[in-house]
Amino acid sequence: MERILRTLCGVGAPSGFERPAVQEARELLEPLVDEVWIDRLGSLVGVRRCGKPEAKKLLLDAHLDEVGLVVTGIKDGFLRFQASGVDVRMLPDREVTILTQPPMLGVVACLPPHVLSAEDREKAPEIKDLFVDTGLSQEEAEQKIPVGTPMVYRTDFAALGERQLCAKAMDDRACFTALLRTAELLRDGELDVDLYIVGSVCEETGGVGAQVMARGVSPDFCVAVDVTHGKTPDSPKDGAFVMGGGPVVGIGPNMARWMVQRLLDKAEKLGMAVQKEVMEGSSGTNGWGMQIANEGIATAVLSVPLKYMHTPVEVVEPGDIEDTARLLAAFAERLGEEAAL
């Protein structure tokens, strides 16, 4: 699992520029399913067919895009940019990878505290006031870095203590790793549904990849697998979840009640600890758009706790990823027979 996470998180692939992550994910998925393809928007899908006539379809989705930046202009060799999902507070003095060929190092310029006024030291920066320093002249930067070039956080993949892993892009490649593990757990077993494993694009910019995929595949059931907020000393009491406390089952209008109950029942039979997240409106995941695709799709949302979402130091616990996969595998088994449609 650590090897797969290191591979997927090491790829720079922000929203709209996901192809490198999709290609890595495809190589990992192909041995586990019967067929793999990439749709017109660039999302990855693999299918494991059960071989039964007129079998129902279960779609498991995790998005492959990450938050990032896009170059909008160059001034004196410094890059202007816009952000996609990035918290601007994270940017000053941050290293970034400029996704040219080959990739280049950049650093987000910042004024030293010595020259900031007391008022400016108390304010969060605005993106219009930030630049990426390339170390290049204006002419060199214009030649090497076209407008429209994407950029991502530049960080190392590292262990945090004995149980947790830290990297960029754990949102949502940790969950795609869980889908790979689900397919592995189900590989030698019998299914009564066709299983679709999807690595969707553009979740961070509205979820269009998963919506298009759901319309094309037309599944009977779908599960959006995404991250949710892990508990830290400063997190809200009822809005964050225990790291290592198991997968988080979403409850609310975005989820079919019988699917929620099935997840809870399967966890109980497995003797697995799970957590519950009440989502009173949109779940903030691909489940929101997939639910209303075509004539409507029975939907569930299952989440992995993650600390420091949309930062360069996203943290997950592999045990939560493993339990998410085990729960999804149990959910898929005999689903065609037991589904409460």
CSV table of C-alpha atoms in Angstrom, one decimal:
chain,number,residue,atom,x,y,z
A,1,MET,CA,0.0,0.0,0.0
A,2,GLU,CA,2.8,2.4,0.8
A,3,ARG,CA,4.5,1.7,-2.5
A,4,ILE,CA,1.2,2.4,-4.4
A,5,LEU,CA,0.6,5.6,-2.4
A,6,ARG,CA,4.1,6.8,-3.0
A,7,THR,CA,3.7,6.2,-6.8
A,8,LEU,CA,0.3,7.9,-7.1
A,9,CYS,CA,1.1,10.9,-4.8
A,10,GLY,CA,4.4,11.4,-6.5
A,11,VAL,CA,2.7,12.3,-9.8
A,12,GLY,CA,1.8,16.0,-10.4
A,13,ALA,CA,-1.7,16.0,-11.8
A,14,PRO,CA,-4.0,18.9,-10.8
A,15,SER,CA,-7.6,19.3,-12.1
A,16,GLY,CA,-7.6,19.4,-15.9
A,17,PHE,CA,-4.1,18.0,-16.2
A,18,GLU,CA,-4.7,14.5,-14.7
A,19,ARG,CA,-3.2,12.3,-17.5
A,20,PRO,CA,0.0,11.4,-15.7
A,21,ALA,CA,-1.9,10.2,-12.7
A,22,VAL,CA,-4.4,8.4,-14.9
A,23,GLN,CA,-1.6,6.6,-16.7
A,24,GLU,CA,0.0,5.4,-13.4
A,25,ALA,CA,-3.4,4.4,-12.0
A,26,ARG,CA,-4.2,2.5,-15.2
A,27,GLU,CA,-1.0,0.3,-14.9
A,28,LEU,CA,-2.0,-0.5,-11.3
A,29,LEU,CA,-5.6,-1.3,-12.2
A,30,GLU,CA,-5.2,-3.4,-15.3
A,31,PRO,CA,-4.1,-6.7,-13.6
A,32,LEU,CA,-7.2,-6.6,-11.3
A,33,VAL,CA,-10.1,-6.2,-13.8
A,34,ASP,CA,-11.2,-7.6,-17.2
A,35,GLU,CA,-11.1,-4.3,-19.2
A,36,VAL,CA,-9.7,-0.8,-18.7
A,37,TRP,CA,-10.3,2.4,-20.8
A,38,ILE,CA,-10.2,6.1,-20.5
A,39,ASP,CA,-13.3,8.2,-21.4
A,40,ARG,CA,-13.5,11.4,-23.4
A,41,LEU,CA,-12.9,13.6,-20.4
A,42,GLY,CA,-9.9,11.6,-19.3
A,43,SER,CA,-11.4,9.6,-16.4
A,44,LEU,CA,-10.1,6.0,-15.9
A,45,VAL,CA,-12.5,3.1,-15.6
A,46,GLY,CA,-11.9,-0.6,-15.2
A,47,VAL,CA,-14.7,-3.3,-15.1
A,48,ARG,CA,-14.7,-6.7,-13.5
A,49,ARG,CA,-17.6,-8.6,-15.1
A,50,CYS,CA,-19.5,-11.2,-13.0
A,51,GLY,CA,-20.6,-13.2,-16.1
A,52,LYS,CA,-24.2,-13.2,-15.1
A,53,PRO,CA,-26.8,-12.1,-17.7
A,54,GLU,CA,-28.4,-8.7,-17.2
A,55,ALA,CA,-26.2,-8.2,-14.1
A,56,LYS,CA,-26.6,-4.9,-12.2
A,57,LYS,CA,-23.7,-2.5,-12.0
A,58,LEU,CA,-21.8,-1.2,-9.0
A,59,LEU,CA,-19.6,1.8,-9.6
A,60,LEU,CA,-16.9,2.8,-7.1
A,61,ASP,CA,-15.4,6.2,-7.6
A,62,ALA,CA,-12.3,8.0,-6.3
A,63,HIS,CA,-11.0,11.1,-8.0
A,64,LEU,CA,-7.4,11.3,-9.4
A,65,ASP,CA,-7.0,15.1,-9.6
A,66,GLU,CA,-5.3,17.2,-7.0
A,67,VAL,CA,-5.3,20.8,-6.0
A,68,GLY,CA,-2.9,23.0,-7.9
A,69,LEU,CA,-2.0,26.2,-9.6
A,70,VAL,CA,-1.9,27.4,-13.3
A,71,VAL,CA,0.4,30.0,-14.7
A,72,THR,CA,-1.4,33.1,-16.1
A,73,GLY,CA,1.5,35.4,-16.9
A,74,ILE,CA,5.1,36.3,-16.3
A,75,LYS,CA,6.6,39.4,-14.9
A,76,ASP,CA,10.4,39.9,-14.7
A,77,GLY,CA,10.8,36.1,-14.7
A,78,PHE,CA,8.3,35.6,-11.9
A,79,LEU,CA,5.1,33.7,-12.6
A,80,ARG,CA,1.6,35.0,-12.0
A,81,PHE,CA,-0.9,32.2,-11.3
A,82,GLN,CA,-4.4,31.2,-10.3
A,83,ALA,CA,-5.3,28.5,-7.8
A,84,SER,CA,-7.6,25.5,-8.1
A,85,GLY,CA,-8.6,24.3,-4.7
A,86,VAL,CA,-5.4,25.6,-3.0
A,87,ASP,CA,-5.7,27.5,0.3
A,88,VAL,CA,-3.8,30.7,-0.4
A,89,ARG,CA,-2.5,30.8,3.2
A,90,MET,CA,-0.4,27.8,2.4
A,91,LEU,CA,1.5,29.4,-0.4
A,92,PRO,CA,4.1,32.0,0.8
A,93,ASP,CA,7.6,30.5,0.9
A,94,ARG,CA,6.3,27.2,-0.5
A,95,GLU,CA,8.2,25.1,-3.0
A,96,VAL,CA,6.2,24.1,-6.1
A,97,THR,CA,6.9,21.8,-9.1
A,98,ILE,CA,6.3,23.6,-12.4
A,99,LEU,CA,5.0,20.8,-14.7
A,100,THR,CA,7.0,21.6,-17.8
A,101,GLN,CA,9.0,19.0,-19.6
A,102,PRO,CA,11.1,18.3,-17.7
A,103,PRO,CA,9.6,19.6,-14.5
A,104,MET,CA,11.2,22.7,-12.8
A,105,LEU,CA,11.4,23.9,-9.3
A,106,GLY,CA,9.8,27.2,-8.3
A,107,VAL,CA,9.3,28.9,-5.0
A,108,VAL,CA,6.4,31.1,-4.0
A,109,ALA,CA,7.9,34.5,-3.3
A,110,CYS,CA,7.3,36.1,0.1
A,111,LEU,CA,8.4,39.3,1.8
A,112,PRO,CA,10.5,38.7,4.9
A,113,PRO,CA,8.8,39.8,8.2
A,114,HIS,CA,11.4,42.5,8.7
A,115,VAL,CA,9.9,44.6,5.9
A,116,LEU,CA,6.2,43.9,6.6
A,117,SER,CA,4.0,46.4,8.4
A,118,ALA,CA,2.3,45.2,11.6
A,119,GLU,CA,-1.0,45.3,9.7
A,120,ASP,CA,0.3,43.2,6.8
A,121,ARG,CA,1.7,40.6,9.2
A,122,GLU,CA,-1.9,40.0,10.5
A,123,LYS,CA,-3.5,39.6,7.1
A,124,ALA,CA,-3.7,36.5,4.9
A,125,PRO,CA,-2.1,37.2,1.5
A,126,GLU,CA,-4.2,37.6,-1.7
A,127,ILE,CA,-3.4,35.5,-4.7
A,128,LYS,CA,-3.0,38.6,-6.9
A,129,ASP,CA,-0.1,39.6,-4.7
A,130,LEU,CA,1.8,36.4,-5.0
A,131,PHE,CA,4.4,35.2,-7.6
A,132,VAL,CA,6.4,32.1,-8.2
A,133,ASP,CA,10.1,32.7,-8.4
A,134,THR,CA,11.7,30.6,-11.2
A,135,GLY,CA,15.3,32.0,-11.0
A,136,LEU,CA,14.9,32.8,-14.7
A,137,SER,CA,15.0,36.0,-16.7
A,138,GLN,CA,11.9,37.2,-18.4
A,139,GLU,CA,13.1,35.8,-21.8
A,140,GLU,CA,14.1,32.4,-20.3
A,141,ALA,CA,10.8,32.1,-18.4
A,142,GLU,CA,8.7,32.9,-21.5
A,143,GLN,CA,10.6,30.3,-23.6
A,144,LYS,CA,10.4,27.5,-21.0
A,145,ILE,CA,7.1,28.1,-19.2
A,146,PRO,CA,4.0,28.8,-21.4
A,147,VAL,CA,0.9,30.5,-20.0
A,148,GLY,CA,-1.4,27.6,-18.9
A,149,THR,CA,1.4,25.5,-17.4
A,150,PRO,CA,0.1,23.7,-14.2
A,151,MET,CA,2.0,23.6,-10.9
A,152,VAL,CA,1.6,21.5,-7.8
A,153,TYR,CA,3.0,21.4,-4.3
A,154,ARG,CA,6.6,20.0,-4.1
A,155,THR,CA,6.9,17.8,-1.0
A,156,ASP,CA,8.4,14.5,0.1
A,157,PHE,CA,6.5,11.3,0.8
A,158,ALA,CA,7.2,10.5,4.5
A,159,ALA,CA,6.2,8.4,7.4
A,160,LEU,CA,4.7,10.4,10.3
A,161,GLY,CA,5.3,8.4,13.4
A,162,GLU,CA,4.7,4.6,13.2
A,163,ARG,CA,1.2,4.5,11.7
A,164,GLN,CA,0.7,7.5,9.5
A,165,LEU,CA,1.9,8.7,6.0
A,166,CYS,CA,2.3,12.2,4.8
A,167,ALA,CA,2.3,13.6,1.3
A,168,LYS,CA,0.6,15.9,-1.2
A,169,ALA,CA,-2.4,14.5,-3.1
A,170,MET,CA,-3.5,12.0,-0.5
A,171,ASP,CA,-6.9,13.6,-1.4
A,172,ASP,CA,-7.9,11.5,-3.2
A,173,ARG,CA,-5.3,9.1,-4.3
A,174,ALA,CA,-5.4,7.4,-0.9
A,175,CYS,CA,-9.0,6.5,-1.8
A,176,PHE,CA,-8.1,5.3,-5.3
A,177,THR,CA,-5.6,3.1,-3.5
A,178,ALA,CA,-8.5,1.7,-1.4
A,179,LEU,CA,-10.4,0.9,-4.7
A,180,LEU,CA,-7.3,-1.0,-6.0
A,181,ARG,CA,-7.2,-3.0,-2.8
A,182,THR,CA,-11.0,-3.6,-3.0
A,183,ALA,CA,-10.5,-5.1,-6.5
A,184,GLU,CA,-7.7,-7.2,-5.2
A,185,LEU,CA,-9.8,-8.5,-2.3
A,186,LEU,CA,-12.6,-9.4,-4.8
A,187,ARG,CA,-10.4,-10.8,-7.5
A,188,ASP,CA,-10.8,-14.5,-6.7
A,189,GLY,CA,-14.3,-14.4,-5.3
A,190,GLU,CA,-17.7,-14.6,-7.0
A,191,LEU,CA,-19.7,-11.5,-7.7
A,192,ASP,CA,-23.3,-11.1,-8.8
A,193,VAL,CA,-22.8,-7.5,-10.1
A,194,ASP,CA,-20.5,-6.0,-12.6
A,195,LEU,CA,-17.9,-4.0,-10.7
A,196,TYR,CA,-16.7,-0.7,-12.1
A,197,ILE,CA,-13.6,1.0,-10.6
A,198,VAL,CA,-13.3,4.6,-11.6
A,199,GLY,CA,-10.6,7.2,-11.2
A,200,SER,CA,-12.4,10.4,-12.1
A,201,VAL,CA,-11.0,13.8,-13.2
A,202,CYS,CA,-12.0,17.3,-12.2
A,203,GLU,CA,-13.5,16.6,-8.8
A,204,GLU,CA,-11.8,19.7,-7.3
A,205,THR,CA,-13.5,21.9,-10.0
A,206,GLY,CA,-17.1,20.6,-9.8
A,207,GLY,CA,-17.1,16.9,-10.3
A,208,VAL,CA,-17.8,16.7,-14.0
A,209,GLY,CA,-15.6,13.7,-14.6
A,210,ALA,CA,-17.7,11.5,-12.3
A,211,GLN,CA,-21.0,12.9,-13.6
A,212,VAL,CA,-20.0,12.0,-17.2
A,213,MET,CA,-18.8,8.6,-16.2
A,214,ALA,CA,-22.0,7.8,-14.3
A,215,ARG,CA,-24.1,8.8,-17.3
A,216,GLY,CA,-22.0,6.7,-19.6
A,217,VAL,CA,-21.8,3.6,-17.4
A,218,SER,CA,-25.3,4.0,-16.1
A,219,PRO,CA,-24.7,2.0,-12.9
A,220,ASP,CA,-27.5,0.8,-10.6
A,221,PHE,CA,-25.4,1.8,-7.5
A,222,CYS,CA,-22.5,4.0,-6.9
A,223,VAL,CA,-20.2,4.8,-4.0
A,224,ALA,CA,-18.2,8.0,-3.9
A,225,VAL,CA,-15.0,7.3,-1.9
A,226,ASP,CA,-13.3,10.4,-0.7
A,227,VAL,CA,-11.5,11.9,2.3
A,228,THR,CA,-13.0,13.7,5.2
A,229,HIS,CA,-11.4,15.7,8.0
A,230,GLY,CA,-9.2,13.9,10.5
A,231,LYS,CA,-9.2,15.0,14.1
A,232,THR,CA,-6.5,17.4,15.4
A,233,PRO,CA,-6.4,19.4,18.6
A,234,ASP,CA,-7.8,22.5,16.9
A,235,SER,CA,-10.5,20.8,14.8
A,236,PRO,CA,-14.2,21.2,15.5
A,237,LYS,CA,-15.5,18.5,17.8
A,238,ASP,CA,-18.3,17.2,15.5
A,239,GLY,CA,-16.7,17.9,12.2
A,240,ALA,CA,-13.6,15.8,12.3
A,241,PHE,CA,-12.9,12.0,12.7
A,242,VAL,CA,-10.5,9.9,14.5
A,243,MET,CA,-7.4,8.8,12.6
A,244,GLY,CA,-7.3,5.0,12.8
A,245,GLY,CA,-10.9,5.0,13.9
A,246,GLY,CA,-12.1,3.3,10.7
A,247,PRO,CA,-13.9,4.5,7.5
A,248,VAL,CA,-16.5,7.2,7.8
A,249,VAL,CA,-20.0,6.4,6.5
A,250,GLY,CA,-22.0,9.5,5.2
A,251,ILE,CA,-25.5,9.9,6.3
A,252,GLY,CA,-27.9,12.5,4.7
A,253,PRO,CA,-29.9,13.3,1.6
A,254,ASN,CA,-27.0,12.5,-0.8
A,255,MET,CA,-27.1,8.9,0.3
A,256,ALA,CA,-29.7,6.1,-0.2
A,257,ARG,CA,-30.7,5.1,3.2
A,258,TRP,CA,-30.6,1.3,2.5
A,259,MET,CA,-27.0,1.7,1.2
A,260,VAL,CA,-26.0,3.5,4.4
A,261,GLN,CA,-27.6,0.7,6.5
A,262,ARG,CA,-25.9,-2.0,4.4
A,263,LEU,CA,-22.5,-0.4,5.0
A,264,LEU,CA,-23.1,-0.3,8.7
A,265,ASP,CA,-24.4,-3.8,8.8
A,266,LYS,CA,-21.5,-5.2,6.9
A,267,ALA,CA,-19.0,-3.3,9.2
A,268,GLU,CA,-20.7,-4.9,12.2
A,269,LYS,CA,-20.4,-8.4,10.7
A,270,LEU,CA,-16.8,-7.7,10.0
A,271,GLY,CA,-16.3,-6.5,13.6
A,272,MET,CA,-14.9,-3.3,12.1
A,273,ALA,CA,-15.0,0.1,13.7
A,274,VAL,CA,-16.7,2.7,11.6
A,275,GLN,CA,-17.6,6.4,12.1
A,276,LYS,CA,-20.6,8.3,11.0
A,277,GLU,CA,-20.7,11.7,9.3
A,278,VAL,CA,-24.0,13.5,9.1
A,279,MET,CA,-24.1,15.5,5.8
A,280,GLU,CA,-27.2,17.7,5.9
A,281,GLY,CA,-26.8,18.9,2.3
A,282,SER,CA,-24.3,18.3,-0.4
A,283,SER,CA,-21.6,15.8,0.7
A,284,GLY,CA,-19.0,17.9,-1.1
A,285,THR,CA,-18.0,14.7,-3.1
A,286,ASN,CA,-18.7,13.2,-6.5
A,287,GLY,CA,-21.7,11.5,-4.9
A,288,TRP,CA,-23.7,14.8,-5.2
A,289,GLY,CA,-23.5,14.7,-9.0
A,290,MET,CA,-23.6,11.0,-9.6
A,291,GLN,CA,-26.8,10.7,-7.5
A,292,ILE,CA,-28.9,12.6,-10.1
A,293,ALA,CA,-27.2,11.2,-13.3
A,294,ASN,CA,-29.7,9.7,-15.8
A,295,GLU,CA,-32.9,8.7,-14.0
A,296,GLY,CA,-31.1,8.8,-10.6
A,297,ILE,CA,-28.6,6.4,-9.0
A,298,ALA,CA,-28.7,4.9,-5.6
A,299,THR,CA,-25.6,6.4,-3.9
A,300,ALA,CA,-23.4,6.2,-0.8
A,301,VAL,CA,-20.5,8.1,0.4
A,302,LEU,CA,-17.6,6.5,2.2
A,303,SER,CA,-14.7,8.5,3.5
A,304,VAL,CA,-11.1,8.1,4.8
A,305,PRO,CA,-10.1,10.4,7.6
A,306,LEU,CA,-7.3,12.8,6.5
A,307,LYS,CA,-5.5,15.6,8.3
A,308,TYR,CA,-4.6,18.9,6.7
A,309,MET,CA,-6.8,18.7,3.6
A,310,HIS,CA,-5.7,20.7,0.5
A,311,THR,CA,-2.3,21.3,2.0
A,312,PRO,CA,1.2,19.9,1.0
A,313,VAL,CA,1.2,17.7,4.1
A,314,GLU,CA,-2.0,15.6,3.9
A,315,VAL,CA,-1.8,12.7,6.4
A,316,VAL,CA,-3.6,9.4,6.3
A,317,GLU,CA,-3.4,6.1,8.3
A,318,PRO,CA,-3.0,3.0,6.1
A,319,GLY,CA,-5.2,1.0,8.4
A,320,ASP,CA,-8.2,3.2,7.5
A,321,ILE,CA,-7.5,2.7,3.8
A,322,GLU,CA,-7.4,-1.1,4.3
A,323,ASP,CA,-10.6,-1.1,6.3
A,324,THR,CA,-12.3,1.0,3.7
A,325,ALA,CA,-11.3,-1.6,1.1
A,326,ARG,CA,-12.5,-4.5,3.2
A,327,LEU,CA,-15.9,-2.7,3.8
A,328,LEU,CA,-16.3,-2.0,0.1
A,329,ALA,CA,-15.5,-5.6,-0.8
A,330,ALA,CA,-18.1,-6.9,1.8
A,331,PHE,CA,-20.6,-4.4,0.4
A,332,ALA,CA,-20.1,-5.6,-3.2
A,333,GLU,CA,-20.5,-9.3,-2.3
A,334,ARG,CA,-24.1,-10.6,-3.1
A,335,LEU,CA,-25.2,-7.0,-3.8
A,336,GLY,CA,-27.3,-8.0,-6.7
A,337,GLU,CA,-29.3,-10.5,-4.6
A,338,GLU,CA,-29.6,-8.3,-1.5
A,339,ALA,CA,-30.0,-4.8,-2.9
A,340,ALA,CA,-33.1,-3.1,-1.5
A,341,LEU,CA,-34.2,-1.2,-4.7
